Amino acid sequence: MADSKAPAIGENTRPLVKSAHNKRRKLQTRLILFCTLFALLLATFIGGYGYYVHTTSMMERYYVYAETQLYQALSWLNGDELALSIATGEMSEAYYNQKAALDLFLEYSEIRSLYVVYFPDPADFQTMYYVISATSSDILAEDPDFFTAVNTPGVIGDAADADYDLETASLIASSMQDQPETATVQFIANDTELYGYVLTAYVPVFDSDSQVVSILALDLSMEEIRETMRGYLISVALGTILILAVFLLGFIYFLNRFVISPIRNLSHSARDFVAQSDRAQDDPTQLLFKPVPVHTKDEIELLSESISDMTSGLKSYMINLKTITGEKERISAELNVAREIQASMLPQVFPAVHEYEIQASMLPAKEVGGDFYDFFQPDADHLCVVVADVSGKGVPAALFMAIAKALIKQNVLSGKSPAEVFTVTNEQLCEGNGGNLFVTAWMGLLELSTGKLTYVNAGHNPPLLKTGGSAFTYLKSIPGFVLAGMEGIVYRQSEILLGAGDVLYLYTDGVTEATNADNELYGDDRLITLANQVAVTALDGFLKRIQIDIDAFVQEAPQADDITMLALKIKARR
């Protein structure tokens, strides 16, 4: 029975493995992409940082060199003489001496150009004039006639042949307003189409009255920096590619050998084990897992050992499951037989004679239960009815039920009164009650000729009684202790006179203690309300209507107790 309900292990796992195979992405590809991206980001960061540091360092060296050269050239200038040349436009011997010094300085330095300019009106930075423009052999080689006379206008603007753009000119012109104590060398880096990438350094030239008469400036080519940094970037890129290629080759080799290959082999072995499980349902001992030799000394080896242990445990589980399933099937078959035996022990034919009509039903919570009902005539003038509930469930309760039922009937047939029957039965059940079971029971003995009902209660639910045209009420009785609960108990009985049309309804606690999904009890109030709403014209319909209402209340909630009911209707006296 278990095999027909529980899917085989192989059937459960195969679709899951196949689905995972269809949706997965290769671990190797993801790891390589991640490492490549990480290496590129790292190389970009290191290269960018190196580029910044190297560029900053070179620029600092250029600044220091330009400043040193500028102050050296400034030491050969005379502000008063320059002011005179600017004012008169004449180039005196002193003028030529200063120009010669600048020419010589330019010749033997790495400066690209060296010159002196001035702005008549610092606010009008678009008007600039040259005072001195130093020449060198390189300049004369390009232009043998190169010479800039004093007061030669400069070109300011965005034209291709402009000396300065507007922004640079405004910065240089602002130095015309400097003071000796605050004047410092200023730097401007420009990348122009005419002159290329140059660093312009400038400082004001003062006369003896501490007035700015002109600006000494030099241009230093920084193409070397550009080429150096271009080469640096190319070197970093090539080095990164080379290192990344070597790293990836090594990483791929390591990944394949120590991660991917072991995992793939483990996957193949696991799939093979799953495939075997389909074929080994009848004999799980034939299952064989092929261990994967993994000696990585890390989590992969631990995974291999765990899978091996898991498959070994799964094999043992399947073997035990098959054994348990077989045992369960055997027990289930035996319980079915026991259920049939139990059902055969209860009266199945419900007589409808001249004096009375009787109906009963029992629904066990398990295959066999501990509830029982019984009715029989010990003689022609008496009818005995019994409803009882044995503690516990299953086979032990059913066996104890059979004993209790037989003892009660035996004692009734011996002519004892209901109180004597329970007193004797209690003593008999207490003997050898190693399972500590007990029985709640209610028994009534109806005298058919008079309608007198003598009854006794051993800790059981009081029955419902409907007399004449009145509603159902609980039948009062002298309470007694449960059967098999304690030796030496003396039970007392009660009597009531019944007439034609009276109905007695007996039940076990499985009716009132039926529980729904919200753990709510069916309850006594619901039972008596329903009993009064249902017509008692046919007892079988009466019991079925109560059972239907219980089922509707419980719905899918599991049944915790047996449900046993018996209804007796008095038709006439003998």
PDB file of C-alpha atoms in Angstrom, residues 295-560:
ATOM      1  CA  HIS A 295      42.239  14.761  -2.807  1.00  0.00           C
ATOM      2  CA  THR A 296      42.061  18.547  -2.766  1.00  0.00           C
ATOM      3  CA  LYS A 297      42.178  18.775   1.048  1.00  0.00           C
ATOM      4  CA  ASP A 298      39.463  21.428   0.970  1.00  0.00           C
ATOM      5  CA  GLU A 299      35.686  21.846   0.801  1.00  0.00           C
ATOM      6  CA  ILE A 300      35.493  19.960  -2.522  1.00  0.00           C
ATOM      7  CA  GLU A 301      36.922  16.857  -0.872  1.00  0.00           C
ATOM      8  CA  LEU A 302      34.532  17.399   2.037  1.00  0.00           C
ATOM      9  CA  LEU A 303      31.655  17.618  -0.466  1.00  0.00           C
ATOM     10  CA  SER A 304      32.761  14.347  -2.070  1.00  0.00           C
ATOM     11  CA  GLU A 305      32.849  12.625   1.307  1.00  0.00           C
ATOM     12  CA  SER A 306      29.459  14.093   2.236  1.00  0.00           C
ATOM     13  CA  ILE A 307      27.859  12.866  -1.012  1.00  0.00           C
ATOM     14  CA  SER A 308      29.376   9.424  -0.483  1.00  0.00           C
ATOM     15  CA  ASP A 309      28.014   9.335   3.071  1.00  0.00           C
ATOM     16  CA  MET A 310      24.659  10.643   1.872  1.00  0.00           C
ATOM     17  CA  THR A 311      24.285   7.965  -0.820  1.00  0.00           C
ATOM     18  CA  SER A 312      25.301   5.296   1.664  1.00  0.00           C
ATOM     19  CA  GLY A 313      22.704   6.586   4.095  1.00  0.00           C
ATOM     20  CA  LEU A 314      20.135   6.827   1.298  1.00  0.00           C
ATOM     21  CA  LYS A 315      20.795   3.227   0.334  1.00  0.00           C
ATOM     22  CA  SER A 316      20.323   2.136   3.943  1.00  0.00           C
ATOM     23  CA  TYR A 317      17.175   4.241   4.105  1.00  0.00           C
ATOM     24  CA  MET A 318      15.745   2.600   0.978  1.00  0.00           C
ATOM     25  CA  ILE A 319      16.538  -0.851   2.347  1.00  0.00           C
ATOM     26  CA  ASN A 320      14.902   0.008   5.668  1.00  0.00           C
ATOM     27  CA  LEU A 321      11.992   1.674   3.883  1.00  0.00           C
ATOM     28  CA  LYS A 322      11.358  -1.461   1.841  1.00  0.00           C
ATOM     29  CA  THR A 323      11.485  -3.556   4.999  1.00  0.00           C
ATOM     30  CA  ILE A 324       9.212  -1.161   6.872  1.00  0.00           C
ATOM     31  CA  THR A 325       6.851  -0.912   3.905  1.00  0.00           C
ATOM     32  CA  GLY A 326       6.554  -4.682   3.766  1.00  0.00           C
ATOM     33  CA  GLU A 327       5.961  -4.811   7.494  1.00  0.00           C
ATOM     34  CA  LYS A 328       3.413  -2.023   7.235  1.00  0.00           C
ATOM     35  CA  GLU A 329       1.575  -3.851   4.476  1.00  0.00           C
ATOM     36  CA  ARG A 330       1.521  -6.978   6.615  1.00  0.00           C
ATOM     37  CA  ILE A 331       0.263  -5.042   9.641  1.00  0.00           C
ATOM     38  CA  SER A 332      -2.277  -3.214   7.487  1.00  0.00           C
ATOM     39  CA  ALA A 333      -3.582  -6.508   6.188  1.00  0.00           C
ATOM     40  CA  GLU A 334      -3.805  -7.860   9.727  1.00  0.00           C
ATOM     41  CA  LEU A 335      -5.566  -4.687  10.878  1.00  0.00           C
ATOM     42  CA  ASN A 336      -8.075  -5.037   8.080  1.00  0.00           C
ATOM     43  CA  VAL A 337      -8.767  -8.557   9.255  1.00  0.00           C
ATOM     44  CA  ALA A 338      -9.023  -7.281  12.833  1.00  0.00           C
ATOM     45  CA  ARG A 339     -11.408  -4.586  11.671  1.00  0.00           C
ATOM     46  CA  GLU A 340     -13.595  -7.162  10.001  1.00  0.00           C
ATOM     47  CA  ILE A 341     -13.484  -9.281  13.128  1.00  0.00           C
ATOM     48  CA  GLN A 342     -14.354  -6.276  15.280  1.00  0.00           C
ATOM     49  CA  ALA A 343     -17.223  -5.336  12.987  1.00  0.00           C
ATOM     50  CA  SER A 344     -18.521  -8.892  13.129  1.00  0.00           C
ATOM     51  CA  MET A 345     -18.524  -8.707  16.941  1.00  0.00           C
ATOM     52  CA  LEU A 346     -20.964  -5.784  16.880  1.00  0.00           C
ATOM     53  CA  PRO A 347     -24.622  -6.377  16.049  1.00  0.00           C
ATOM     54  CA  GLN A 348     -25.214  -5.624  12.390  1.00  0.00           C
ATOM     55  CA  VAL A 349     -28.901  -6.563  12.198  1.00  0.00           C
ATOM     56  CA  PHE A 350     -31.182  -3.971  13.766  1.00  0.00           C
ATOM     57  CA  PRO A 351     -34.585  -5.462  14.572  1.00  0.00           C
ATOM     58  CA  ALA A 352     -37.790  -3.471  14.304  1.00  0.00           C
ATOM     59  CA  VAL A 353     -40.149  -5.543  16.427  1.00  0.00           C
ATOM     60  CA  HIS A 354     -43.537  -4.763  17.903  1.00  0.00           C
ATOM     61  CA  GLU A 355     -42.123  -3.389  21.139  1.00  0.00           C
ATOM     62  CA  TYR A 356     -39.117  -1.318  19.964  1.00  0.00           C
ATOM     63  CA  GLU A 357     -36.904  -0.118  17.089  1.00  0.00           C
ATOM     64  CA  ILE A 358     -33.118   0.153  17.416  1.00  0.00           C
ATOM     65  CA  GLN A 359     -30.271   1.532  15.228  1.00  0.00           C
ATOM     66  CA  ALA A 360     -26.517   1.942  15.893  1.00  0.00           C
ATOM     67  CA  SER A 361     -23.309   2.978  14.130  1.00  0.00           C
ATOM     68  CA  MET A 362     -19.594   3.135  14.902  1.00  0.00           C
ATOM     69  CA  LEU A 363     -16.897   5.034  12.956  1.00  0.00           C
ATOM     70  CA  PRO A 364     -13.395   4.200  14.275  1.00  0.00           C
ATOM     71  CA  ALA A 365     -10.701   6.874  14.271  1.00  0.00           C
ATOM     72  CA  LYS A 366      -8.164   4.230  13.161  1.00  0.00           C
ATOM     73  CA  GLU A 367      -8.451   0.842  11.458  1.00  0.00           C
ATOM     74  CA  VAL A 368      -9.782  -0.600  14.694  1.00  0.00           C
ATOM     75  CA  GLY A 369     -11.082   1.347  17.660  1.00  0.00           C
ATOM     76  CA  GLY A 370     -12.008   1.015  21.315  1.00  0.00           C
ATOM     77  CA  ASP A 371     -15.669   2.070  21.142  1.00  0.00           C
ATOM     78  CA  PHE A 372     -18.410  -0.533  21.011  1.00  0.00           C
ATOM     79  CA  TYR A 373     -22.140  -0.845  21.248  1.00  0.00           C
ATOM     80  CA  ASP A 374     -24.242  -3.918  21.953  1.00  0.00           C
ATOM     81  CA  PHE A 375     -27.891  -4.849  22.281  1.00  0.00           C
ATOM     82  CA  PHE A 376     -29.489  -8.216  22.931  1.00  0.00           C
ATOM     83  CA  GLN A 377     -32.441  -9.811  24.704  1.00  0.00           C
ATOM     84  CA  PRO A 378     -31.299 -11.939  27.664  1.00  0.00           C
ATOM     85  CA  ASP A 379     -34.855 -13.271  27.840  1.00  0.00           C
ATOM     86  CA  ALA A 380     -38.169 -12.708  26.136  1.00  0.00           C
ATOM     87  CA  ASP A 381     -39.158  -9.766  28.353  1.00  0.00           C
ATOM     88  CA  HIS A 382     -35.899  -7.796  28.528  1.00  0.00           C
ATOM     89  CA  LEU A 383     -33.712  -5.800  26.131  1.00  0.00           C
ATOM     90  CA  CYS A 384     -30.158  -4.831  27.106  1.00  0.00           C
ATOM     91  CA  VAL A 385     -28.397  -1.876  25.414  1.00  0.00           C
ATOM     92  CA  VAL A 386     -24.745  -0.956  26.000  1.00  0.00           C
ATOM     93  CA  VAL A 387     -22.487   1.829  24.701  1.00  0.00           C
ATOM     94  CA  ALA A 388     -18.869   1.970  25.900  1.00  0.00           C
ATOM     95  CA  ASP A 389     -15.590   3.684  25.136  1.00  0.00           C
ATOM     96  CA  VAL A 390     -12.205   2.057  25.853  1.00  0.00           C
ATOM     97  CA  SER A 391      -9.292   4.400  26.514  1.00  0.00           C
ATOM     98  CA  GLY A 392      -6.618   4.416  23.820  1.00  0.00           C
ATOM     99  CA  LYS A 393      -6.801   3.525  20.151  1.00  0.00           C
ATOM    100  CA  GLY A 394      -5.789   0.734  17.824  1.00  0.00           C
ATOM    101  CA  VAL A 395      -5.312  -2.950  18.514  1.00  0.00           C
ATOM    102  CA  PRO A 396      -4.854  -2.779  22.332  1.00  0.00           C
ATOM    103  CA  ALA A 397      -8.102  -0.844  22.723  1.00  0.00           C
ATOM    104  CA  ALA A 398      -9.899  -3.229  20.354  1.00  0.00           C
ATOM    105  CA  LEU A 399      -8.751  -6.291  22.314  1.00  0.00           C
ATOM    106  CA  PHE A 400      -9.774  -4.713  25.614  1.00  0.00           C
ATOM    107  CA  MET A 401     -13.095  -3.781  24.011  1.00  0.00           C
ATOM    108  CA  ALA A 402     -13.718  -7.396  23.014  1.00  0.00           C
ATOM    109  CA  ILE A 403     -13.022  -8.546  26.557  1.00  0.00           C
ATOM    110  CA  ALA A 404     -15.225  -5.867  28.123  1.00  0.00           C
ATOM    111  CA  LYS A 405     -18.073  -6.572  25.701  1.00  0.00           C
ATOM    112  CA  ALA A 406     -17.940 -10.302  26.363  1.00  0.00           C
ATOM    113  CA  LEU A 407     -17.804  -9.884  30.147  1.00  0.00           C
ATOM    114  CA  ILE A 408     -20.734  -7.446  30.220  1.00  0.00           C
ATOM    115  CA  LYS A 409     -22.878  -9.732  28.076  1.00  0.00           C
ATOM    116  CA  GLN A 410     -21.896 -12.795  30.107  1.00  0.00           C
ATOM    117  CA  ASN A 411     -22.841 -11.112  33.375  1.00  0.00           C
ATOM    118  CA  VAL A 412     -26.152  -9.859  31.956  1.00  0.00           C
ATOM    119  CA  LEU A 413     -27.031 -13.345  30.713  1.00  0.00           C
ATOM    120  CA  SER A 414     -26.320 -14.705  34.182  1.00  0.00           C
ATOM    121  CA  GLY A 415     -29.319 -12.734  35.477  1.00  0.00           C
ATOM    122  CA  LYS A 416     -27.532  -9.967  37.330  1.00  0.00           C
ATOM    123  CA  SER A 417     -28.964  -6.481  37.662  1.00  0.00           C
ATOM    124  CA  PRO A 418     -27.236  -3.602  35.756  1.00  0.00           C
ATOM    125  CA  ALA A 419     -25.475  -2.410  38.928  1.00  0.00           C
ATOM    126  CA  GLU A 420     -24.270  -5.952  39.692  1.00  0.00           C
ATOM    127  CA  VAL A 421     -23.123  -6.402  36.095  1.00  0.00           C
ATOM    128  CA  PHE A 422     -20.840  -3.344  36.249  1.00  0.00           C
ATOM    129  CA  THR A 423     -19.605  -4.196  39.753  1.00  0.00           C
ATOM    130  CA  VAL A 424     -18.575  -7.722  38.717  1.00  0.00           C
ATOM    131  CA  THR A 425     -17.255  -6.634  35.309  1.00  0.00           C
ATOM    132  CA  ASN A 426     -15.095  -3.961  36.952  1.00  0.00           C
ATOM    133  CA  GLU A 427     -13.446  -6.557  39.200  1.00  0.00           C
ATOM    134  CA  GLN A 428     -12.853  -8.885  36.250  1.00  0.00           C
ATOM    135  CA  LEU A 429     -11.305  -6.141  34.077  1.00  0.00           C
ATOM    136  CA  CYS A 430      -9.038  -4.927  36.875  1.00  0.00           C
ATOM    137  CA  GLU A 431      -7.395  -8.365  37.047  1.00  0.00           C
ATOM    138  CA  GLY A 432      -4.230  -8.377  34.908  1.00  0.00           C
ATOM    139  CA  ASN A 433      -4.850  -4.916  33.430  1.00  0.00           C
ATOM    140  CA  GLY A 434      -1.154  -4.371  32.630  1.00  0.00           C
ATOM    141  CA  GLY A 435      -1.959  -1.839  29.928  1.00  0.00           C
ATOM    142  CA  ASN A 436      -3.737   0.387  32.479  1.00  0.00           C
ATOM    143  CA  LEU A 437      -6.718   0.685  30.157  1.00  0.00           C
ATOM    144  CA  PHE A 438     -10.178   1.660  31.361  1.00  0.00           C
ATOM    145  CA  VAL A 439     -13.706   1.750  29.978  1.00  0.00           C
ATOM    146  CA  THR A 440     -16.460   4.338  30.221  1.00  0.00           C
ATOM    147  CA  ALA A 441     -19.800   2.588  29.749  1.00  0.00           C
ATOM    148  CA  TRP A 442     -23.544   3.082  29.977  1.00  0.00           C
ATOM    149  CA  MET A 443     -25.913   0.110  30.148  1.00  0.00           C
ATOM    150  CA  GLY A 444     -29.683  -0.041  30.284  1.00  0.00           C
ATOM    151  CA  LEU A 445     -31.996  -3.029  30.804  1.00  0.00           C
ATOM    152  CA  LEU A 446     -35.498  -2.429  29.425  1.00  0.00           C
ATOM    153  CA  GLU A 447     -38.408  -4.505  30.704  1.00  0.00           C
ATOM    154  CA  LEU A 448     -40.616  -4.807  27.628  1.00  0.00           C
ATOM    155  CA  SER A 449     -43.812  -5.640  29.480  1.00  0.00           C
ATOM    156  CA  THR A 450     -43.770  -2.576  31.720  1.00  0.00           C
ATOM    157  CA  GLY A 451     -41.467  -0.103  29.949  1.00  0.00           C
ATOM    158  CA  LYS A 452     -39.235   0.173  33.013  1.00  0.00           C
ATOM    159  CA  LEU A 453     -35.650   1.039  32.136  1.00  0.00           C
ATOM    160  CA  THR A 454     -33.006   0.165  34.750  1.00  0.00           C
ATOM    161  CA  TYR A 455     -29.650   1.713  33.924  1.00  0.00           C
ATOM    162  CA  VAL A 456     -26.161   2.257  35.300  1.00  0.00           C
ATOM    163  CA  ASN A 457     -23.404   4.712  34.298  1.00  0.00           C
ATOM    164  CA  ALA A 458     -19.640   4.101  34.623  1.00  0.00           C
ATOM    165  CA  GLY A 459     -18.158   7.536  33.874  1.00  0.00           C
ATOM    166  CA  HIS A 460     -19.874   7.778  30.473  1.00  0.00           C
ATOM    167  CA  ASN A 461     -21.638  10.651  28.689  1.00  0.00           C
ATOM    168  CA  PRO A 462     -25.285  10.854  29.837  1.00  0.00           C
ATOM    169  CA  PRO A 463     -27.676   9.830  27.045  1.00  0.00           C
ATOM    170  CA  LEU A 464     -30.358  12.045  25.544  1.00  0.00           C
ATOM    171  CA  LEU A 465     -33.980  11.102  26.237  1.00  0.00           C
ATOM    172  CA  LYS A 466     -37.075  12.296  24.426  1.00  0.00           C
ATOM    173  CA  THR A 467     -40.349  11.451  26.188  1.00  0.00           C
ATOM    174  CA  GLY A 468     -43.814  12.084  24.829  1.00  0.00           C
ATOM    175  CA  GLY A 469     -43.948  15.317  22.851  1.00  0.00           C
ATOM    176  CA  SER A 470     -41.173  17.008  24.806  1.00  0.00           C
ATOM    177  CA  ALA A 471     -37.678  17.853  23.545  1.00  0.00           C
ATOM    178  CA  PHE A 472     -34.533  15.854  24.116  1.00  0.00           C
ATOM    179  CA  THR A 473     -32.989  16.276  27.575  1.00  0.00           C
ATOM    180  CA  TYR A 474     -30.084  14.638  29.315  1.00  0.00           C
ATOM    181  CA  LEU A 475     -31.074  11.564  31.307  1.00  0.00           C
ATOM    182  CA  LYS A 476     -30.022  11.977  34.919  1.00  0.00           C
ATOM    183  CA  SER A 477     -28.196   9.046  36.478  1.00  0.00           C
ATOM    184  CA  ILE A 478     -26.107   8.180  39.506  1.00  0.00           C
ATOM    185  CA  PRO A 479     -22.490   8.787  38.450  1.00  0.00           C
ATOM    186  CA  GLY A 480     -20.056   5.907  38.739  1.00  0.00           C
ATOM    187  CA  PHE A 481     -16.335   5.394  38.295  1.00  0.00           C
ATOM    188  CA  VAL A 482     -14.938   4.039  35.017  1.00  0.00           C
ATOM    189  CA  LEU A 483     -14.639   0.266  34.591  1.00  0.00           C
ATOM    190  CA  ALA A 484     -11.155  -1.218  35.173  1.00  0.00           C
ATOM    191  CA  GLY A 485     -10.137   1.996  36.905  1.00  0.00           C
ATOM    192  CA  MET A 486     -10.098   0.723  40.493  1.00  0.00           C
ATOM    193  CA  GLU A 487     -11.039  -2.474  42.315  1.00  0.00           C
ATOM    194  CA  GLY A 488     -13.774  -2.566  44.932  1.00  0.00           C
ATOM    195  CA  ILE A 489     -16.136  -0.104  43.236  1.00  0.00           C
ATOM    196  CA  VAL A 490     -19.838  -0.727  43.910  1.00  0.00           C
ATOM    197  CA  TYR A 491     -22.094   0.714  41.218  1.00  0.00           C
ATOM    198  CA  ARG A 492     -25.652   1.958  41.779  1.00  0.00           C
ATOM    199  CA  GLN A 493     -28.446   1.895  39.261  1.00  0.00           C
ATOM    200  CA  SER A 494     -31.357   4.180  38.392  1.00  0.00           C
ATOM    201  CA  GLU A 495     -34.848   3.529  36.976  1.00  0.00           C
ATOM    202  CA  ILE A 496     -37.235   5.349  34.673  1.00  0.00           C
ATOM    203  CA  LEU A 497     -40.529   4.368  33.038  1.00  0.00           C
ATOM    204  CA  LEU A 498     -40.679   4.734  29.254  1.00  0.00           C
ATOM    205  CA  GLY A 499     -43.753   4.830  27.080  1.00  0.00           C
ATOM    206  CA  ALA A 500     -44.616   4.486  23.427  1.00  0.00           C
ATOM    207  CA  GLY A 501     -42.829   7.061  21.244  1.00  0.00           C
ATOM    208  CA  ASP A 502     -40.007   7.710  23.703  1.00  0.00           C
ATOM    209  CA  VAL A 503     -36.507   7.831  22.155  1.00  0.00           C
ATOM    210  CA  LEU A 504     -33.202   7.130  23.910  1.00  0.00           C
ATOM    211  CA  TYR A 505     -30.003   8.342  22.185  1.00  0.00           C
ATOM    212  CA  LEU A 506     -26.652   6.949  23.402  1.00  0.00           C
ATOM    213  CA  TYR A 507     -23.258   8.166  22.176  1.00  0.00           C
ATOM    214  CA  THR A 508     -19.556   8.269  23.039  1.00  0.00           C
ATOM    215  CA  ASP A 509     -17.380  11.350  23.598  1.00  0.00           C
ATOM    216  CA  GLY A 510     -16.178  11.107  19.990  1.00  0.00           C
ATOM    217  CA  VAL A 511     -19.410  12.929  19.065  1.00  0.00           C
ATOM    218  CA  THR A 512     -19.208  15.941  21.379  1.00  0.00           C
ATOM    219  CA  GLU A 513     -15.394  16.167  21.255  1.00  0.00           C
ATOM    220  CA  ALA A 514     -15.120  16.152  17.455  1.00  0.00           C
ATOM    221  CA  THR A 515     -12.746  19.023  16.578  1.00  0.00           C
ATOM    222  CA  ASN A 516     -12.531  21.249  13.502  1.00  0.00           C
ATOM    223  CA  ALA A 517      -9.470  22.952  12.001  1.00  0.00           C
ATOM    224  CA  ASP A 518      -9.781  25.826  14.523  1.00  0.00           C
ATOM    225  CA  ASN A 519      -9.654  23.355  17.453  1.00  0.00           C
ATOM    226  CA  GLU A 520     -13.301  24.069  18.283  1.00  0.00           C
ATOM    227  CA  LEU A 521     -15.323  21.235  19.858  1.00  0.00           C
ATOM    228  CA  TYR A 522     -18.615  20.043  18.411  1.00  0.00           C
ATOM    229  CA  GLY A 523     -20.011  20.294  21.945  1.00  0.00           C
ATOM    230  CA  ASP A 524     -23.074  19.210  23.933  1.00  0.00           C
ATOM    231  CA  ASP A 525     -25.132  22.289  23.023  1.00  0.00           C
ATOM    232  CA  ARG A 526     -24.749  21.735  19.289  1.00  0.00           C
ATOM    233  CA  LEU A 527     -25.659  18.055  19.687  1.00  0.00           C
ATOM    234  CA  ILE A 528     -28.850  18.582  21.686  1.00  0.00           C
ATOM    235  CA  THR A 529     -29.904  21.474  19.426  1.00  0.00           C
ATOM    236  CA  LEU A 530     -29.515  19.314  16.329  1.00  0.00           C
ATOM    237  CA  ALA A 531     -31.261  16.337  17.966  1.00  0.00           C
ATOM    238  CA  ASN A 532     -34.300  18.493  18.660  1.00  0.00           C
ATOM    239  CA  GLN A 533     -34.325  19.781  15.077  1.00  0.00           C
ATOM    240  CA  VAL A 534     -34.240  16.350  13.436  1.00  0.00           C
ATOM    241  CA  ALA A 535     -37.425  14.383  13.096  1.00  0.00           C
ATOM    242  CA  VAL A 536     -37.178  10.972  14.773  1.00  0.00           C
ATOM    243  CA  THR A 537     -39.519   9.159  12.433  1.00  0.00           C
ATOM    244  CA  ALA A 538     -36.765   6.767  11.278  1.00  0.00           C
ATOM    245  CA  LEU A 539     -33.846   6.027  13.588  1.00  0.00           C
ATOM    246  CA  ASP A 540     -31.360   5.280  10.796  1.00  0.00           C
ATOM    247  CA  GLY A 541     -32.057   8.678   9.228  1.00  0.00           C
ATOM    248  CA  PHE A 542     -31.735  10.291  12.658  1.00  0.00           C
ATOM    249  CA  LEU A 543     -28.229   8.860  13.188  1.00  0.00           C
ATOM    250  CA  LYS A 544     -27.147   9.665   9.624  1.00  0.00           C
ATOM    251  CA  ARG A 545     -28.290  13.271  10.019  1.00  0.00           C
ATOM    252  CA  ILE A 546     -26.159  13.663  13.149  1.00  0.00           C
ATOM    253  CA  GLN A 547     -23.145  12.066  11.427  1.00  0.00           C
ATOM    254  CA  ILE A 548     -23.527  14.397   8.418  1.00  0.00           C
ATOM    255  CA  ASP A 549     -23.557  17.438  10.710  1.00  0.00           C
ATOM    256  CA  ILE A 550     -20.427  16.199  12.519  1.00  0.00           C
ATOM    257  CA  ASP A 551     -18.637  15.679   9.188  1.00  0.00           C
ATOM    258  CA  ALA A 552     -19.608  19.171   8.012  1.00  0.00           C
ATOM    259  CA  PHE A 553     -18.276  20.641  11.248  1.00  0.00           C
ATOM    260  CA  VAL A 554     -14.993  18.699  11.235  1.00  0.00           C
ATOM    261  CA  GLN A 555     -14.380  18.912   7.443  1.00  0.00           C
ATOM    262  CA  GLU A 556     -10.741  17.960   6.723  1.00  0.00           C
ATOM    263  CA  ALA A 557      -9.545  18.015  10.347  1.00  0.00           C
ATOM    264  CA  PRO A 558      -8.222  14.607  11.468  1.00  0.00           C
ATOM    265  CA  GLN A 559     -10.593  12.566  13.620  1.00  0.00           C
ATOM    266  CA  ALA A 560      -9.143  12.066  17.098  1.00  0.00           C
TER     267      ALA A 560
END
